[in-house]
Amino acid sequence: MLILGIDTSCDDTSASVVENGTKIISNIISSQSEIHKKYGGIVPELASRRHIEMIWPVVNEALKIASVRLENLSGVAVCHGPGLIGSLLVGCSFAKAVCYSKQLPLLAVNHLEGHIFSSFLEGSKPSFPFIALIVSGGHTCLYRVDGFGKYKELGRTRDDAAGEAYDKVSKLLGLGYPGGPVIEKLAQDGNPKAIDFPRAYLPESLDFSFSGLKTAVLNFSKSEVRSQKSNAEFRILNSALINDIAASFQASIVDVLVRKTEWAIKKERIKRVTLTGGVASNSELRKKMKKMGKEKEVEIFIPSISLCTDNAAMIAAAGYHYLKTKNIAGLDLNPKACLPL
Ligand code: KG4
Ligand code: ZN
């Protein structure tokens, strides 16, 4: 079965052809970060307009690389939420038009489900049940996954997502967007123990909270600026201190994510974990999660970096199961900004 996947949930236009839910034939991603960079975050209106410009070139390229024509596809899987509504509308409308004109089954995939299924696109694949930690710009949640369509939420963030915290801290320090890769790079030259930023463990709960950490970084930076008797912006902070802030902030995020995953393993008595979503491309998090896996004898599955951030291959991978179980969406499909899994 050859499935065309489409994801336009946020600021990347992506299309991919995947065979039998596991083999990537093509995976094209057109990033918009150059457009949103100067605003320090995503501007939804600009994102939708760019999706409209890019959707056909990106789909066309994915088909060309896979040497497939629309009529040879088994189905079209599209992300219908959660995400930015204007962005989702572009992908959904496009997918519906293709399915209508070529008489193909339409497969409606939840974005989070897509992130979970990104673990099935390479090398060794997790067997069910497993614990799924999804860490992205919009979400930070833990699920118990018992099979396709069998997801039990164990915890989620009560405020900011981990990626959102990276982006906001980067913005307040004047470091640019997206924050994750910039902070990760600066952290490499910093001391993770230099500043004792808080870790919100929320005892007895598998929920997360990162907004206090963001405020702690803001307050610390303000007091440093004040101590230098300047009312200038944080940009005056010397680069060694910025590196220490980045490393200490990252250490706090990584510690909480790994510790909570450990709690979930214990609670559910499951010795398999998948780590997915944009923040899963962070090398410190990947390293610490693998270390924990080794110590606790837990199998850890982390996709390649290009499959952690948003991509359409993961949508096609999940879409395959919708087709297999004959769970076909109608052409009246409407995307939803908030869509629980
Ligand atoms: O999964 P994704 O591409 O989009 C959403 O579904 O949100 O995740 C994007 C998020 C952004 O917040 C970005 O700052 C973060 O992932 N991110 C990272 C890294 N690369 C991207 N965070 C930490 N370290 C990274 N290397
Ligand atoms: Zn995502």
mmCIF file of C-alpha atoms and ligand atoms in Angstrom:
data_model
loop_
_atom_site.group_PDB
_atom_site.id
_atom_site.type_symbol
_atom_site.label_atom_id
_atom_site.label_comp_id
_atom_site.label_asym_id
_atom_site.label_seq_id
_atom_site.Cartn_x
_atom_site.Cartn_y
_atom_site.Cartn_z
ATOM 1 C CA MET A 1 0.000 0.000 0.000
ATOM 2 C CA LEU A 2 1.375 3.372 -1.055
ATOM 3 C CA ILE A 3 0.151 6.293 1.007
ATOM 4 C CA LEU A 4 0.673 9.983 0.358
ATOM 5 C CA GLY A 5 1.008 11.822 3.682
ATOM 6 C CA ILE A 6 0.434 15.559 4.076
ATOM 7 C CA ASP A 7 1.224 17.723 7.111
ATOM 8 C CA THR A 8 0.587 21.480 7.214
ATOM 9 C CA SER A 9 -0.260 21.721 10.907
ATOM 10 C CA CYS A 10 2.215 24.447 11.822
ATOM 11 C CA ASP A 11 5.018 26.137 9.879
ATOM 12 C CA ASP A 12 6.356 23.286 7.737
ATOM 13 C CA THR A 13 4.739 22.169 4.488
ATOM 14 C CA SER A 14 5.447 18.472 4.140
ATOM 15 C CA ALA A 15 4.461 15.621 1.814
ATOM 16 C CA SER A 16 5.691 12.048 1.782
ATOM 17 C CA VAL A 17 5.094 8.706 0.124
ATOM 18 C CA VAL A 18 5.323 5.724 2.492
ATOM 19 C CA GLU A 19 4.944 2.040 1.656
ATOM 20 C CA ASN A 20 3.028 -0.217 4.053
ATOM 21 C CA GLY A 21 3.302 2.269 6.912
ATOM 22 C CA THR A 22 7.005 1.641 7.454
ATOM 23 C CA LYS A 23 9.123 2.337 4.354
ATOM 24 C CA ILE A 24 9.771 5.946 3.395
ATOM 25 C CA ILE A 25 9.921 6.354 -0.396
ATOM 26 C CA SER A 26 10.068 10.154 -0.276
ATOM 27 C CA ASN A 27 9.721 12.790 2.450
ATOM 28 C CA ILE A 28 9.807 16.472 1.460
ATOM 29 C CA ILE A 29 9.754 19.271 4.030
ATOM 30 C CA SER A 30 9.606 22.949 3.153
ATOM 31 C CA SER A 31 10.468 24.979 6.255
ATOM 32 C CA GLN A 32 9.115 28.457 6.860
ATOM 33 C CA SER A 33 11.515 29.409 9.663
ATOM 34 C CA GLU A 34 13.164 32.116 7.499
ATOM 35 C CA ILE A 35 9.754 33.837 7.224
ATOM 36 C CA HIS A 36 8.893 33.713 10.938
ATOM 37 C CA LYS A 37 12.399 34.306 12.300
ATOM 38 C CA LYS A 38 12.174 38.088 12.305
ATOM 39 C CA TYR A 39 8.999 37.972 14.416
ATOM 40 C CA GLY A 40 10.518 35.676 17.049
ATOM 41 C CA GLY A 41 7.703 33.131 16.559
ATOM 42 C CA ILE A 42 5.148 31.830 14.081
ATOM 43 C CA VAL A 43 2.747 34.348 12.506
ATOM 44 C CA PRO A 44 -0.310 32.167 11.702
ATOM 45 C CA GLU A 45 -1.547 34.287 8.770
ATOM 46 C CA LEU A 46 1.863 34.182 7.067
ATOM 47 C CA ALA A 47 2.087 30.434 7.728
ATOM 48 C CA SER A 48 -1.202 29.680 5.920
ATOM 49 C CA ARG A 49 -0.292 31.880 2.964
ATOM 50 C CA ARG A 50 3.048 30.112 2.566
ATOM 51 C CA HIS A 51 1.361 26.688 2.791
ATOM 52 C CA ILE A 52 -0.890 27.690 -0.112
ATOM 53 C CA GLU A 53 2.159 28.610 -2.191
ATOM 54 C CA MET A 54 4.098 25.457 -1.284
ATOM 55 C CA ILE A 55 1.543 22.660 -1.054
ATOM 56 C CA TRP A 56 1.514 21.680 -4.727
ATOM 57 C CA PRO A 57 5.310 22.006 -5.330
ATOM 58 C CA VAL A 58 5.989 19.941 -2.201
ATOM 59 C CA VAL A 59 3.448 17.204 -3.062
ATOM 60 C CA ASN A 60 4.646 17.153 -6.661
ATOM 61 C CA GLU A 61 8.261 16.726 -5.537
ATOM 62 C CA ALA A 62 7.311 13.898 -3.144
ATOM 63 C CA LEU A 63 5.485 12.077 -5.967
ATOM 64 C CA LYS A 64 8.324 12.697 -8.431
ATOM 65 C CA ILE A 65 10.999 11.307 -6.111
ATOM 66 C CA ALA A 66 8.822 8.278 -5.374
ATOM 67 C CA SER A 67 8.079 7.867 -9.128
ATOM 68 C CA VAL A 68 4.391 7.602 -8.308
ATOM 69 C CA ARG A 69 1.347 9.194 -9.943
ATOM 70 C CA LEU A 70 -1.667 10.254 -7.903
ATOM 71 C CA GLU A 71 -3.768 7.493 -9.460
ATOM 72 C CA ASN A 72 -1.337 4.820 -8.233
ATOM 73 C CA LEU A 73 -1.753 5.770 -4.578
ATOM 74 C CA SER A 74 -3.725 3.592 -2.161
ATOM 75 C CA GLY A 75 -4.869 6.607 -0.131
ATOM 76 C CA VAL A 76 -4.108 10.120 1.083
ATOM 77 C CA ALA A 77 -3.418 10.678 4.802
ATOM 78 C CA VAL A 78 -3.697 14.215 6.089
ATOM 79 C CA CYS A 79 -3.167 15.790 9.487
ATOM 80 C CA HIS A 80 -6.492 17.339 10.562
ATOM 81 C CA GLY A 81 -5.382 18.655 13.962
ATOM 82 C CA PRO A 82 -4.298 19.774 16.435
ATOM 83 C CA GLY A 83 -2.496 22.782 14.975
ATOM 84 C CA LEU A 84 -2.987 26.241 13.520
ATOM 85 C CA ILE A 85 -6.403 26.251 11.919
ATOM 86 C CA GLY A 86 -5.453 28.310 8.840
ATOM 87 C CA SER A 87 -2.474 26.032 8.210
ATOM 88 C CA LEU A 88 -4.474 22.815 8.718
ATOM 89 C CA LEU A 89 -7.153 24.045 6.291
ATOM 90 C CA VAL A 90 -4.639 24.196 3.446
ATOM 91 C CA GLY A 91 -3.500 20.561 3.836
ATOM 92 C CA CYS A 92 -7.021 19.237 4.448
ATOM 93 C CA SER A 93 -8.571 21.090 1.510
ATOM 94 C CA PHE A 94 -5.788 19.902 -0.765
ATOM 95 C CA ALA A 95 -6.105 16.275 0.392
ATOM 96 C CA LYS A 96 -9.895 16.342 -0.038
ATOM 97 C CA ALA A 97 -9.559 17.719 -3.576
ATOM 98 C CA VAL A 98 -7.072 14.977 -4.519
ATOM 99 C CA CYS A 99 -9.287 12.244 -3.032
ATOM 100 C CA TYR A 100 -12.387 13.596 -4.767
ATOM 101 C CA SER A 101 -10.764 13.915 -8.171
ATOM 102 C CA LYS A 102 -8.899 10.574 -8.080
ATOM 103 C CA GLN A 103 -11.495 8.601 -6.082
ATOM 104 C CA LEU A 104 -8.993 7.800 -3.330
ATOM 105 C CA PRO A 105 -9.685 7.026 0.353
ATOM 106 C CA LEU A 106 -9.114 10.001 2.659
ATOM 107 C CA LEU A 107 -7.345 9.156 5.934
ATOM 108 C CA ALA A 108 -7.637 11.687 8.780
ATOM 109 C CA VAL A 109 -4.655 11.520 11.147
ATOM 110 C CA ASN A 110 -4.179 13.275 14.484
ATOM 111 C CA HIS A 111 -0.817 15.090 14.561
ATOM 112 C CA LEU A 112 0.150 13.488 17.893
ATOM 113 C CA GLU A 113 -0.690 10.058 16.526
ATOM 114 C CA GLY A 114 1.651 10.911 13.649
ATOM 115 C CA HIS A 115 4.477 11.705 16.081
ATOM 116 C CA ILE A 116 3.894 8.354 17.827
ATOM 117 C CA PHE A 117 4.046 6.476 14.508
ATOM 118 C CA SER A 118 7.307 8.182 13.480
ATOM 119 C CA SER A 119 8.922 5.416 15.554
ATOM 120 C CA PHE A 120 7.843 2.816 12.974
ATOM 121 C CA LEU A 121 9.703 4.273 9.997
ATOM 122 C CA GLU A 122 13.227 3.009 10.619
ATOM 123 C CA GLY A 123 15.272 0.028 11.813
ATOM 124 C CA SER A 124 13.933 -1.702 14.876
ATOM 125 C CA LYS A 125 10.336 -0.862 15.741
ATOM 126 C CA PRO A 126 8.714 -0.911 19.179
ATOM 127 C CA SER A 127 6.255 -3.655 19.956
ATOM 128 C CA PHE A 128 3.061 -2.877 21.871
ATOM 129 C CA PRO A 129 2.491 -1.818 24.570
ATOM 130 C CA PHE A 130 4.940 1.064 24.971
ATOM 131 C CA ILE A 131 5.235 4.440 26.689
ATOM 132 C CA ALA A 132 5.275 7.372 24.253
ATOM 133 C CA LEU A 133 6.770 10.694 25.263
ATOM 134 C CA ILE A 134 5.899 13.398 22.729
ATOM 135 C CA VAL A 135 7.834 16.644 23.171
ATOM 136 C CA SER A 136 7.257 19.377 20.636
ATOM 137 C CA GLY A 137 6.532 23.083 20.309
ATOM 138 C CA GLY A 138 2.826 22.607 20.980
ATOM 139 C CA HIS A 139 2.761 19.469 23.130
ATOM 140 C CA THR A 140 4.470 17.654 25.948
ATOM 141 C CA CYS A 141 2.623 14.485 26.878
ATOM 142 C CA LEU A 142 3.055 10.912 27.974
ATOM 143 C CA TYR A 143 0.865 8.121 26.595
ATOM 144 C CA ARG A 144 0.521 4.428 27.118
ATOM 145 C CA VAL A 145 0.122 2.951 23.626
ATOM 146 C CA ASP A 146 -1.477 -0.515 23.463
ATOM 147 C CA GLY A 147 -1.907 -0.617 19.700
ATOM 148 C CA PHE A 148 -3.154 1.495 16.817
ATOM 149 C CA GLY A 149 -6.005 3.656 18.155
ATOM 150 C CA LYS A 150 -5.380 2.532 21.735
ATOM 151 C CA TYR A 151 -3.853 5.523 23.472
ATOM 152 C CA LYS A 152 -4.167 6.333 27.154
ATOM 153 C CA GLU A 153 -2.953 9.748 28.255
ATOM 154 C CA LEU A 154 -0.785 9.453 31.365
ATOM 155 C CA GLY A 155 0.235 13.098 31.664
ATOM 156 C CA ARG A 156 0.527 16.363 29.799
ATOM 157 C CA THR A 157 1.869 19.841 30.340
ATOM 158 C CA ARG A 158 -0.300 22.111 32.447
ATOM 159 C CA ASP A 159 1.123 25.239 30.814
ATOM 160 C CA ASP A 160 3.974 25.587 28.285
ATOM 161 C CA ALA A 161 5.165 22.716 26.111
ATOM 162 C CA ALA A 162 8.895 21.934 26.388
ATOM 163 C CA GLY A 163 9.596 23.294 22.885
ATOM 164 C CA GLU A 164 7.556 26.388 23.682
ATOM 165 C CA ALA A 165 9.745 26.970 26.751
ATOM 166 C CA TYR A 166 12.864 26.709 24.548
ATOM 167 C CA ASP A 167 11.337 29.179 22.058
ATOM 168 C CA LYS A 168 10.213 31.670 24.732
ATOM 169 C CA VAL A 169 13.527 31.611 26.623
ATOM 170 C CA SER A 170 15.379 32.073 23.336
ATOM 171 C CA LYS A 171 13.152 35.023 22.469
ATOM 172 C CA LEU A 172 13.598 36.713 25.839
ATOM 173 C CA LEU A 173 17.376 36.358 25.595
ATOM 174 C CA GLY A 174 17.273 37.762 22.048
ATOM 175 C CA LEU A 175 18.667 34.549 20.547
ATOM 176 C CA GLY A 176 16.180 34.000 17.715
ATOM 177 C CA TYR A 177 13.638 31.433 16.517
ATOM 178 C CA PRO A 178 13.293 28.457 16.694
ATOM 179 C CA GLY A 179 14.838 28.408 20.150
ATOM 180 C CA GLY A 180 15.606 24.700 20.528
ATOM 181 C CA PRO A 181 18.562 24.372 18.153
ATOM 182 C CA VAL A 182 20.072 27.758 19.221
ATOM 183 C CA ILE A 183 19.893 26.970 22.940
ATOM 184 C CA GLU A 184 21.219 23.455 22.382
ATOM 185 C CA LYS A 185 24.270 24.885 20.564
ATOM 186 C CA LEU A 186 25.031 27.515 23.232
ATOM 187 C CA ALA A 187 24.508 24.951 25.994
ATOM 188 C CA GLN A 188 27.369 22.879 24.604
ATOM 189 C CA ASP A 189 29.789 25.568 25.832
ATOM 190 C CA GLY A 190 28.006 26.216 29.129
ATOM 191 C CA ASN A 191 27.964 24.662 32.575
ATOM 192 C CA PRO A 192 24.648 22.863 33.272
ATOM 193 C CA LYS A 193 25.263 23.185 37.021
ATOM 194 C CA ALA A 194 26.066 26.916 36.965
ATOM 195 C CA ILE A 195 22.538 28.062 37.852
ATOM 196 C CA ASP A 196 20.119 26.046 39.933
ATOM 197 C CA PHE A 197 16.921 26.562 37.922
ATOM 198 C CA PRO A 198 13.757 24.921 39.314
ATOM 199 C CA ARG A 199 12.494 21.504 38.281
ATOM 200 C CA ALA A 200 8.722 21.161 38.576
ATOM 201 C CA TYR A 201 8.311 17.477 39.407
ATOM 202 C CA LEU A 202 4.661 17.808 40.547
ATOM 203 C CA PRO A 203 4.782 14.823 42.921
ATOM 204 C CA GLU A 204 2.291 12.005 42.316
ATOM 205 C CA SER A 205 1.532 13.311 38.828
ATOM 206 C CA LEU A 206 2.801 12.559 35.325
ATOM 207 C CA ASP A 207 1.866 16.094 34.250
ATOM 208 C CA PHE A 208 4.518 18.654 33.365
ATOM 209 C CA SER A 209 4.920 22.376 33.998
ATOM 210 C CA PHE A 210 7.556 24.559 32.349
ATOM 211 C CA SER A 211 6.259 28.100 32.746
ATOM 212 C CA GLY A 212 7.899 28.542 36.177
ATOM 213 C CA LEU A 213 11.254 27.636 34.662
ATOM 214 C CA LYS A 214 10.786 30.253 31.947
ATOM 215 C CA THR A 215 10.003 32.897 34.618
ATOM 216 C CA ALA A 216 13.051 31.799 36.628
ATOM 217 C CA VAL A 217 15.268 32.356 33.564
ATOM 218 C CA LEU A 218 13.670 35.779 33.053
ATOM 219 C CA ASN A 219 14.161 36.812 36.699
ATOM 220 C CA PHE A 220 17.732 35.533 36.805
ATOM 221 C CA SER A 221 18.628 37.405 33.599
ATOM 222 C CA LYS A 222 16.987 40.610 34.879
ATOM 223 C CA SER A 223 18.912 40.476 38.134
ATOM 224 C CA GLU A 224 22.185 39.891 36.250
ATOM 225 C CA VAL A 225 21.508 42.914 34.034
ATOM 226 C CA ARG A 226 20.706 44.986 37.131
ATOM 227 C CA SER A 227 23.898 43.871 38.875
ATOM 228 C CA GLN A 228 25.831 45.119 35.872
ATOM 229 C CA LYS A 229 24.176 48.508 36.564
ATOM 230 C CA SER A 230 22.717 48.707 33.120
ATOM 231 C CA ASN A 231 19.182 49.089 31.884
ATOM 232 C CA ALA A 232 20.111 47.673 28.511
ATOM 233 C CA GLU A 233 18.621 44.427 27.215
ATOM 234 C CA PHE A 234 19.827 40.939 28.044
ATOM 235 C CA ARG A 235 22.073 41.160 25.005
ATOM 236 C CA ILE A 236 24.668 42.838 27.238
ATOM 237 C CA LEU A 237 25.050 39.622 29.225
ATOM 238 C CA ASN A 238 28.418 38.163 28.379
ATOM 239 C CA SER A 239 28.489 35.131 26.173
ATOM 240 C CA ALA A 240 29.880 32.812 28.873
ATOM 241 C CA LEU A 241 26.929 33.647 31.119
ATOM 242 C CA ILE A 242 24.436 33.164 28.250
ATOM 243 C CA ASN A 243 26.001 29.738 27.634
ATOM 244 C CA ASP A 244 25.591 28.873 31.332
ATOM 245 C CA ILE A 245 21.952 30.028 31.307
ATOM 246 C CA ALA A 246 21.294 27.904 28.203
ATOM 247 C CA ALA A 247 22.997 24.820 29.682
ATOM 248 C CA SER A 248 21.302 25.164 33.091
ATOM 249 C CA PHE A 249 17.869 25.764 31.511
ATOM 250 C CA GLN A 250 18.320 22.730 29.263
ATOM 251 C CA ALA A 251 19.472 20.569 32.186
ATOM 252 C CA SER A 252 16.261 21.406 34.033
ATOM 253 C CA ILE A 253 14.043 20.481 31.051
ATOM 254 C CA VAL A 254 15.930 17.257 30.302
ATOM 255 C CA ASP A 255 15.975 16.134 33.965
ATOM 256 C CA VAL A 256 12.194 16.540 34.260
ATOM 257 C CA LEU A 257 11.434 14.794 30.959
ATOM 258 C CA VAL A 258 13.648 11.810 31.762
ATOM 259 C CA ARG A 259 12.489 11.510 35.397
ATOM 260 C CA LYS A 260 8.788 11.623 34.444
ATOM 261 C CA THR A 261 9.334 8.981 31.774
ATOM 262 C CA GLU A 262 10.957 6.816 34.432
ATOM 263 C CA TRP A 263 7.881 7.286 36.639
ATOM 264 C CA ALA A 264 5.604 6.280 33.758
ATOM 265 C CA ILE A 265 7.661 3.121 33.128
ATOM 266 C CA LYS A 266 7.343 2.197 36.796
ATOM 267 C CA LYS A 267 3.640 2.966 36.999
ATOM 268 C CA GLU A 268 2.662 1.079 33.841
ATOM 269 C CA ARG A 269 5.324 -1.630 34.197
ATOM 270 C CA ILE A 270 6.261 -1.288 30.546
ATOM 271 C CA LYS A 271 9.865 -1.558 29.454
ATOM 272 C CA ARG A 272 9.638 0.176 26.057
ATOM 273 C CA VAL A 273 9.707 3.919 25.426
ATOM 274 C CA THR A 274 9.439 6.034 22.279
ATOM 275 C CA LEU A 275 10.709 9.611 22.306
ATOM 276 C CA THR A 276 9.363 11.788 19.481
ATOM 277 C CA GLY A 277 8.554 15.392 18.518
ATOM 278 C CA GLY A 278 10.802 18.350 17.707
ATOM 279 C CA VAL A 279 12.489 18.496 21.123
ATOM 280 C CA ALA A 280 13.468 14.812 20.709
ATOM 281 C CA SER A 281 16.091 16.048 18.242
ATOM 282 C CA ASN A 282 17.970 17.551 21.219
ATOM 283 C CA SER A 283 21.201 15.601 21.677
ATOM 284 C CA GLU A 284 21.338 16.039 25.468
ATOM 285 C CA LEU A 285 17.801 14.662 25.844
ATOM 286 C CA ARG A 286 18.570 11.762 23.494
ATOM 287 C CA LYS A 287 21.743 10.959 25.464
ATOM 288 C CA LYS A 288 20.123 11.148 28.911
ATOM 289 C CA MET A 289 17.075 9.128 27.838
ATOM 290 C CA LYS A 290 19.306 6.390 26.400
ATOM 291 C CA LYS A 291 21.399 6.405 29.587
ATOM 292 C CA MET A 292 18.269 5.963 31.701
ATOM 293 C CA GLY A 293 17.167 3.128 29.379
ATOM 294 C CA LYS A 294 20.474 1.352 29.868
ATOM 295 C CA GLU A 295 20.369 1.738 33.652
ATOM 296 C CA LYS A 296 16.754 0.591 33.964
ATOM 297 C CA GLU A 297 16.975 -2.049 31.215
ATOM 298 C CA VAL A 298 14.325 -0.285 29.174
ATOM 299 C CA GLU A 299 14.310 -0.245 25.351
ATOM 300 C CA ILE A 300 14.421 3.332 24.063
ATOM 301 C CA PHE A 301 13.288 4.136 20.511
ATOM 302 C CA ILE A 302 14.210 7.567 19.137
ATOM 303 C CA PRO A 303 13.749 8.373 15.420
ATOM 304 C CA SER A 304 16.410 10.142 13.361
ATOM 305 C CA ILE A 305 16.375 13.907 13.824
ATOM 306 C CA SER A 306 14.594 14.547 10.492
ATOM 307 C CA LEU A 307 11.676 12.388 11.697
ATOM 308 C CA CYS A 308 11.448 14.042 15.131
ATOM 309 C CA THR A 309 10.464 17.482 13.835
ATOM 310 C CA ASP A 310 7.232 17.803 11.843
ATOM 311 C CA ASN A 311 7.114 15.668 8.708
ATOM 312 C CA ALA A 312 4.508 13.982 6.529
ATOM 313 C CA ALA A 313 6.068 10.500 6.617
ATOM 314 C CA MET A 314 4.750 10.063 10.165
ATOM 315 C CA ILE A 315 1.265 11.063 8.984
ATOM 316 C CA ALA A 316 1.420 8.488 6.185
ATOM 317 C CA ALA A 317 2.703 5.860 8.663
ATOM 318 C CA ALA A 318 -0.342 6.359 10.908
ATOM 319 C CA GLY A 319 -2.644 6.729 7.871
ATOM 320 C CA TYR A 320 -1.704 3.210 6.768
ATOM 321 C CA HIS A 321 -3.486 1.807 9.844
ATOM 322 C CA TYR A 322 -6.625 3.838 9.079
ATOM 323 C CA LEU A 323 -6.686 2.322 5.604
ATOM 324 C CA LYS A 324 -6.004 -1.189 6.891
ATOM 325 C CA THR A 325 -8.888 -0.918 9.361
ATOM 326 C CA LYS A 326 -11.114 0.743 6.708
ATOM 327 C CA ASN A 327 -11.453 3.877 8.813
ATOM 328 C CA ILE A 328 -12.037 6.269 5.912
ATOM 329 C CA ALA A 329 -12.862 9.956 6.432
ATOM 330 C CA GLY A 330 -15.654 11.698 4.550
ATOM 331 C CA LEU A 331 -15.086 14.629 2.210
ATOM 332 C CA ASP A 332 -16.847 16.782 4.819
ATOM 333 C CA LEU A 333 -13.721 16.439 7.021
ATOM 334 C CA ASN A 334 -13.021 19.664 8.890
ATOM 335 C CA PRO A 335 -9.719 20.332 10.621
ATOM 336 C CA LYS A 336 -9.687 21.194 14.307
ATOM 337 C CA ALA A 337 -7.197 23.436 16.113
ATOM 338 C CA CYS A 338 -7.778 21.404 19.324
ATOM 339 C CA LEU A 339 -8.103 17.698 18.703
ATOM 340 C CA PRO A 340 -7.563 15.270 21.556
ATOM 341 C CA LEU A 341 -5.955 11.952 20.733
HETATM 342 O O1 KG4 B 1 7.452 18.705 16.422
HETATM 343 P P1 KG4 B 1 7.793 20.088 15.975
HETATM 344 O O2 KG4 B 1 8.580 20.228 14.702
HETATM 345 O O3 KG4 B 1 6.502 20.958 15.807
HETATM 346 C C1 KG4 B 1 5.399 20.881 16.672
HETATM 347 O O4 KG4 B 1 4.582 19.947 16.504
HETATM 348 O O5 KG4 B 1 5.374 21.746 17.568
HETATM 349 O O6 KG4 B 1 8.578 20.795 17.195
HETATM 350 C C2 KG4 B 1 9.066 22.100 17.102
HETATM 351 C C3 KG4 B 1 9.694 22.456 18.439
HETATM 352 C C4 KG4 B 1 10.113 23.928 18.555
HETATM 353 O O7 KG4 B 1 9.618 24.440 19.760
HETATM 354 C C5 KG4 B 1 11.644 23.851 18.563
HETATM 355 O O8 KG4 B 1 12.258 24.885 19.313
HETATM 356 C C6 KG4 B 1 11.883 22.499 19.186
HETATM 357 O O9 KG4 B 1 10.872 21.672 18.655
HETATM 358 N N1 KG4 B 1 13.199 21.964 18.815
HETATM 359 C C7 KG4 B 1 14.173 21.687 19.717
HETATM 360 C C8 KG4 B 1 15.303 21.284 18.966
HETATM 361 N N2 KG4 B 1 14.969 21.294 17.644
HETATM 362 C C9 KG4 B 1 13.676 21.724 17.573
HETATM 363 N N3 KG4 B 1 14.191 21.779 21.059
HETATM 364 C C10 KG4 B 1 15.340 21.444 21.684
HETATM 365 N N4 KG4 B 1 16.461 21.059 21.039
HETATM 366 C C11 KG4 B 1 16.488 20.960 19.696
HETATM 367 N N5 KG4 B 1 17.591 20.572 19.074
HETATM 368 ZN ZN ZN B 2 4.651 18.217 15.708
#
